[in-house]
Coordinates of C-alpha atoms in Angstrom, one line a residue:
X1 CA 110.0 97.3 83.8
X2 CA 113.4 99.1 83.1
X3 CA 116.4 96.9 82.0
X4 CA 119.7 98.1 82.1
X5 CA 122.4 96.0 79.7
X6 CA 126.3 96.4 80.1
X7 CA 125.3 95.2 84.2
X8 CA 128.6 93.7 84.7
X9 CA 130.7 96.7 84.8
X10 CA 131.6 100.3 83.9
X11 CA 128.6 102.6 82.8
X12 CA 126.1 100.1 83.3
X13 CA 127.0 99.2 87.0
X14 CA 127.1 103.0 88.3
X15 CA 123.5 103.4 86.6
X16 CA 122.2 100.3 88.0
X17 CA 123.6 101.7 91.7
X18 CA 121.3 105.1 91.1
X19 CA 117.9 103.0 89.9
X20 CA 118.2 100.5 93.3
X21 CA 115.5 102.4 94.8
X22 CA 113.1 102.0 91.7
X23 CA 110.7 100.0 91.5
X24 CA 110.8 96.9 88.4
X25 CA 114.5 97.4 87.8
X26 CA 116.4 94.4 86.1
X27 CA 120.0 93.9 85.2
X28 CA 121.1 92.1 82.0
X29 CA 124.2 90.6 81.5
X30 CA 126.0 87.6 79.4
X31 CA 127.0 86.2 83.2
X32 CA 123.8 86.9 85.1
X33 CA 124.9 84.7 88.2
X34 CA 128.3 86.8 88.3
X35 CA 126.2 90.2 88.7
X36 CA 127.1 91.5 92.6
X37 CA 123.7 93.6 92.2
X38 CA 120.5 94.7 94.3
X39 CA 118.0 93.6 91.6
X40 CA 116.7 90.9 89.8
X41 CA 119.2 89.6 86.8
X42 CA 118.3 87.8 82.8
X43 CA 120.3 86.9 80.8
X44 CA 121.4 89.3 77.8
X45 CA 124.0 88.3 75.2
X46 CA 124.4 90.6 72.6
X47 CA 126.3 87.3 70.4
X48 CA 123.2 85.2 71.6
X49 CA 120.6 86.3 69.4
X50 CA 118.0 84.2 70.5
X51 CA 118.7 84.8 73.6
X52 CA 117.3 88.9 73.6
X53 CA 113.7 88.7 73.0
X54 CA 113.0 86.0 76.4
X55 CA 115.7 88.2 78.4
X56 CA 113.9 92.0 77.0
X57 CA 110.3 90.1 77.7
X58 CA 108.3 92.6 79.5
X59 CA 110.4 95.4 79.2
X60 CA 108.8 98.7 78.8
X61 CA 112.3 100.4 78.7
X62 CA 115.7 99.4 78.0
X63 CA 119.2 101.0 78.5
X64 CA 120.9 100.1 75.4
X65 CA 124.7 100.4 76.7
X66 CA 126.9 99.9 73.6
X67 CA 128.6 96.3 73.2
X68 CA 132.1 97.7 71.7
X69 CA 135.1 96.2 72.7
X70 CA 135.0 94.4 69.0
X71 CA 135.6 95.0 65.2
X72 CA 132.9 97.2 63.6
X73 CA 130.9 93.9 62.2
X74 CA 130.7 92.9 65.1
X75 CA 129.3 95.7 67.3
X76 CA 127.1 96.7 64.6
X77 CA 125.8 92.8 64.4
X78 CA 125.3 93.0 68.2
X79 CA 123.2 96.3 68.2
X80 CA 121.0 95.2 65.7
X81 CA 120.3 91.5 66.7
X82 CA 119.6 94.0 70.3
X83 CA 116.8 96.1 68.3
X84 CA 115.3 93.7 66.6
X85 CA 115.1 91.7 69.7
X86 CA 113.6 94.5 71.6
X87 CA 111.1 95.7 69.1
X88 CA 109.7 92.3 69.4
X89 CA 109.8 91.9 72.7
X90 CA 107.3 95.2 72.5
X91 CA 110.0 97.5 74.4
X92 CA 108.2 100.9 74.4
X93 CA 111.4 103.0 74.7
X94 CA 115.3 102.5 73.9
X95 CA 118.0 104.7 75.3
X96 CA 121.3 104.6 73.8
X97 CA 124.5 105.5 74.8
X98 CA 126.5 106.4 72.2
X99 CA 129.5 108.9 71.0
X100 CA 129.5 112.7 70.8
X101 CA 129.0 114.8 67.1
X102 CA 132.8 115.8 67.5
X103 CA 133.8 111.9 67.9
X104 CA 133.0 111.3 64.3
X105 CA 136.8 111.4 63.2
X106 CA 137.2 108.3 66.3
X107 CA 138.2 105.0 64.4
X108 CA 135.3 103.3 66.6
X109 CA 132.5 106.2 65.5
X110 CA 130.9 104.4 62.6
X111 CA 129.1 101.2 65.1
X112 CA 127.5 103.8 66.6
X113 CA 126.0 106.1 64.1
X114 CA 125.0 103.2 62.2
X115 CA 123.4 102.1 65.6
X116 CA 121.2 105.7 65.9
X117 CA 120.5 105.3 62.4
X118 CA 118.5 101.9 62.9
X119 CA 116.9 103.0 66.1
X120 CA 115.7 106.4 64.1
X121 CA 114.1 103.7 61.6
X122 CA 112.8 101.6 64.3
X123 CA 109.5 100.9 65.7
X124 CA 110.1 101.9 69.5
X125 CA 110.7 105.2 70.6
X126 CA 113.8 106.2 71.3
X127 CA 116.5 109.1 73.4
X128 CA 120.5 108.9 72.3
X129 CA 123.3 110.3 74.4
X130 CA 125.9 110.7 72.9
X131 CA 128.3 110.7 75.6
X132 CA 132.1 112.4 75.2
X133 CA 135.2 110.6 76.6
X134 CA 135.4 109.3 79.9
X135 CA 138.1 111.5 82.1
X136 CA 138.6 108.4 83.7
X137 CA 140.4 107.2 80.9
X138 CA 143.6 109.3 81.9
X139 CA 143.6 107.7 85.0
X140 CA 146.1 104.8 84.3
X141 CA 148.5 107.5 82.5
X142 CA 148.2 110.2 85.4
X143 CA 148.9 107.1 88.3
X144 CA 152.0 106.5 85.9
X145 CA 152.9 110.0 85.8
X146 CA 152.8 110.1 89.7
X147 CA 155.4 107.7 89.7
X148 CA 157.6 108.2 86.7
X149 CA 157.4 112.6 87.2
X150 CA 156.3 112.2 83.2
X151 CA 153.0 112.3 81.9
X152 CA 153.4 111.7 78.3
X153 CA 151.2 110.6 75.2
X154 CA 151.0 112.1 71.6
X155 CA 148.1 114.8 72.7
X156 CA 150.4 117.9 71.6
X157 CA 148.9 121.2 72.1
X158 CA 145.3 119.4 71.9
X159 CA 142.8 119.5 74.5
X160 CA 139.6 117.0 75.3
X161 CA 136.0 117.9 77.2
X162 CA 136.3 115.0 79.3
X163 CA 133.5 114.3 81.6
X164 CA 133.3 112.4 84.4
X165 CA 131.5 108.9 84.2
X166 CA 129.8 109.4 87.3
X167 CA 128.2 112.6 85.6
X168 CA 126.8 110.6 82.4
X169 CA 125.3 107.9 85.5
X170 CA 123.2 110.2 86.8
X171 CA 121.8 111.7 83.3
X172 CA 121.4 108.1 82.2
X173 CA 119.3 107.1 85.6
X174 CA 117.5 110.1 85.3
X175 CA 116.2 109.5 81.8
X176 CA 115.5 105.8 82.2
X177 CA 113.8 106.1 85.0
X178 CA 111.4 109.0 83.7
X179 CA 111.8 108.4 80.0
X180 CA 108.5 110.7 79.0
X181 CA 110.1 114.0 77.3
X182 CA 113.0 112.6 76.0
X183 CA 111.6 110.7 73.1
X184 CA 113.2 111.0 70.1
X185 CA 115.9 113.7 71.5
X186 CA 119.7 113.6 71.0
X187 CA 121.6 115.0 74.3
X188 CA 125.7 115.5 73.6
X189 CA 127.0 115.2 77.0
X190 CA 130.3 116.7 76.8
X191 CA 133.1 118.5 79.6
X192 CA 132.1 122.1 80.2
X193 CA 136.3 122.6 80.3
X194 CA 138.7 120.9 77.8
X195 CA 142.2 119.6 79.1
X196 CA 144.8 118.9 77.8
X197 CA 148.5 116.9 78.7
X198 CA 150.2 119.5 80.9
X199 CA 147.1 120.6 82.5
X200 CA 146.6 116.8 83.4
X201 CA 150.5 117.0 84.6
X202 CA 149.7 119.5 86.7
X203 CA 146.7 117.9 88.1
X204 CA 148.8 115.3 89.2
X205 CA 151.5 117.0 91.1
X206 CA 149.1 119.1 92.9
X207 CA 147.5 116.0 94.0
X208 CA 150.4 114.2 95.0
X209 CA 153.2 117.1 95.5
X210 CA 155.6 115.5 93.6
X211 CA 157.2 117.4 90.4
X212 CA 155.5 116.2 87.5
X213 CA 155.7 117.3 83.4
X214 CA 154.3 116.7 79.9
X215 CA 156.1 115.0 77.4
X216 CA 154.4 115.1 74.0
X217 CA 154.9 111.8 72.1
X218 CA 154.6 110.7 68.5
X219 CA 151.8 108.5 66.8
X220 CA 154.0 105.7 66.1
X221 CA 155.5 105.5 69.2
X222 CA 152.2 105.2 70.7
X223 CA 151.2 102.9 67.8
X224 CA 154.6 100.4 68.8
X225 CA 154.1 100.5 72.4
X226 CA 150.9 99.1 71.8
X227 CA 151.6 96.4 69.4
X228 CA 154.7 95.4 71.6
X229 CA 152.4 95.1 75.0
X230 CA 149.7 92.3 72.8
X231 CA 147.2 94.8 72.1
X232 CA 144.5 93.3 69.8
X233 CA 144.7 94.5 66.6
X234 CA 141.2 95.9 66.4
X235 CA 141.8 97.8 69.3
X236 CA 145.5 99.5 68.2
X237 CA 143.6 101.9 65.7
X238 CA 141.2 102.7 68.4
X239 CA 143.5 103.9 71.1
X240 CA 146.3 105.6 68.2
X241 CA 142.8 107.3 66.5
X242 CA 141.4 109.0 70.1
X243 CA 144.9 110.8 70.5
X244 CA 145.0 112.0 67.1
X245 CA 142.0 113.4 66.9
X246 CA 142.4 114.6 70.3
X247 CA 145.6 116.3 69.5
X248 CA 143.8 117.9 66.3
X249 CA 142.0 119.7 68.2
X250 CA 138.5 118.1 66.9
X251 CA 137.4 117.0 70.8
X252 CA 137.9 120.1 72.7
X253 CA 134.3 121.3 72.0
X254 CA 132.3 121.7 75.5
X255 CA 129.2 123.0 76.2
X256 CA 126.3 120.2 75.1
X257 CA 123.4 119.5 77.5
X258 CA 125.1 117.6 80.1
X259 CA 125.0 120.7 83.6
X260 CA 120.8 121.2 82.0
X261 CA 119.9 117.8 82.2
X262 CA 122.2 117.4 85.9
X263 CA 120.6 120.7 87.0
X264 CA 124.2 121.2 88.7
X265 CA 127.7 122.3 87.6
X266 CA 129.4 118.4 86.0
X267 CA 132.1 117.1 88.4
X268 CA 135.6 118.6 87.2
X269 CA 137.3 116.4 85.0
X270 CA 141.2 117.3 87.0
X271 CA 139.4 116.6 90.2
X272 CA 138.5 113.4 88.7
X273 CA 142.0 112.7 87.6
X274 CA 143.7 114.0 90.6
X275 CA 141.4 112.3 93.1
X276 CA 142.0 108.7 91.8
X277 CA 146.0 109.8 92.4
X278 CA 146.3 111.9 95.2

């Protein structure tokens, strides 16, 4: 049996769509009856310990998708109670997905590499992808851009290897559902072209033939925009952190093993961004 957590949305849903057609696929999920899904649902609550070893009962191999969204005790509290639980429920194989080598700077890194670190010590074998950020997450700042002309955000000259989110579902359903070979391996699944404000400004006007341009910002403008529109306060560092480190210049690395294990070309990461504007 295969279970896939983080059913209810994001990563999780998308890899759930590409297993339908396997056979003994189950989704887990805090709000089982909520799931809009074509297999068979448990419950899984990563802040209901007791909860994971009945709900990864007779699982041979689980999709481990991180439970951020949460201070760093938490997540790493979550991700273990979520091991330990599995290892007893006898889950032969664990696949995480977690956050690229060159996302080590991130304010929301350390949940993770503590998280490979306990799976490495672990009893269950394991694979780790450590996935690089989502293009998708420029979306809501490019469909602003198509209607203000301004893309802006404190990126300065730096550039990102985005990759598409529909590219890291179809690594992830590949490797869950034929897990043999990718024991104990660590793929970085990364953009094979790194992008940066105005080439995301450009993107957009292409797509929607309007005149668009990038406007560099600064990390504290950023860091009060945020604070004045209720952001947690967890989450504030998070979001200022990706942009600084983005405009450093420390996530513009591409390459990784994402088009070997796709056996394709990725998906563009402006024809992502453009598409969910144009």
């Amino acid at each position: 049996m295969i279970l896939v957590t983080g059913a209810s949305g994001g990563l999780g849903s998308l890899v759930l769509e590409r297993l339908t057609e396997n056979e003994g696929v189950w989704a887990g999920s805090r709000t089982p009856h909520q799931l809009a899904v074509n297999v068979p649902t448990r419950l899984v609550d990563f802040d209901d310990p007791a909860s994971l070893t009945k709900g990864f009962e007779g699982a041979e191999v689980l999709l481990l998708i991180s439970a951020g969204y949460a201070e760093d005790d938490v997540v790493i509290a979550r991700h273990g109670a979520a091991i330990d639980a599995a290892e007893q429920a006898g889950v032969g194989h664990i696949v995480y997905t977690s956050l690229s080598a060159a996302g080590d700077h991130l304010a929301f890194a350390l949940p993770h590499r503590w998280t490979e670190r306990r799976l490495m010590a672990g009893r269950a074998d394991w694979t780790i992808l450590r996935n690089g950020i989502y293009a998708e997450m420029s979306i809501p700042g490019a469909a602003e851009a198509a209607a203000t002309g301004r893309f802006t955000g404190p990126l300065g000259e730096g550039r990102l290897a985005a990759v598409a989110r529909e590219d890291l579902a179809d690594v992830t359903a590949k490797i869950v559902a034929k897990p043999g070979g990718h024991g104990g391996k660590i793929y970085e699944l990364v953009g094979e072209h790194a992008i940066g404000g105005a080439d995301i400004a450009r993107a957009v006007a292409e797509a929607t033939g309007k005149d668009v341009v990038y406007e560099p910002g600064t990390l504290a403008q950023l860091r009060e925009a945020l604070t004045t529109a209720g952001v947690p306060g967890w989450q504030i560092p998070i979001v200022v952190s990706t942009y600084s480190v983005i405009a450093a210049g420390f996530l513009a690395e591409t390459g990784g093993d994402l088009a070997d294990l796709l056996g394709r070309a990725p998906r563009s990461a402006l024809d992502v961004i453009a598409t969910a504007v144009g």
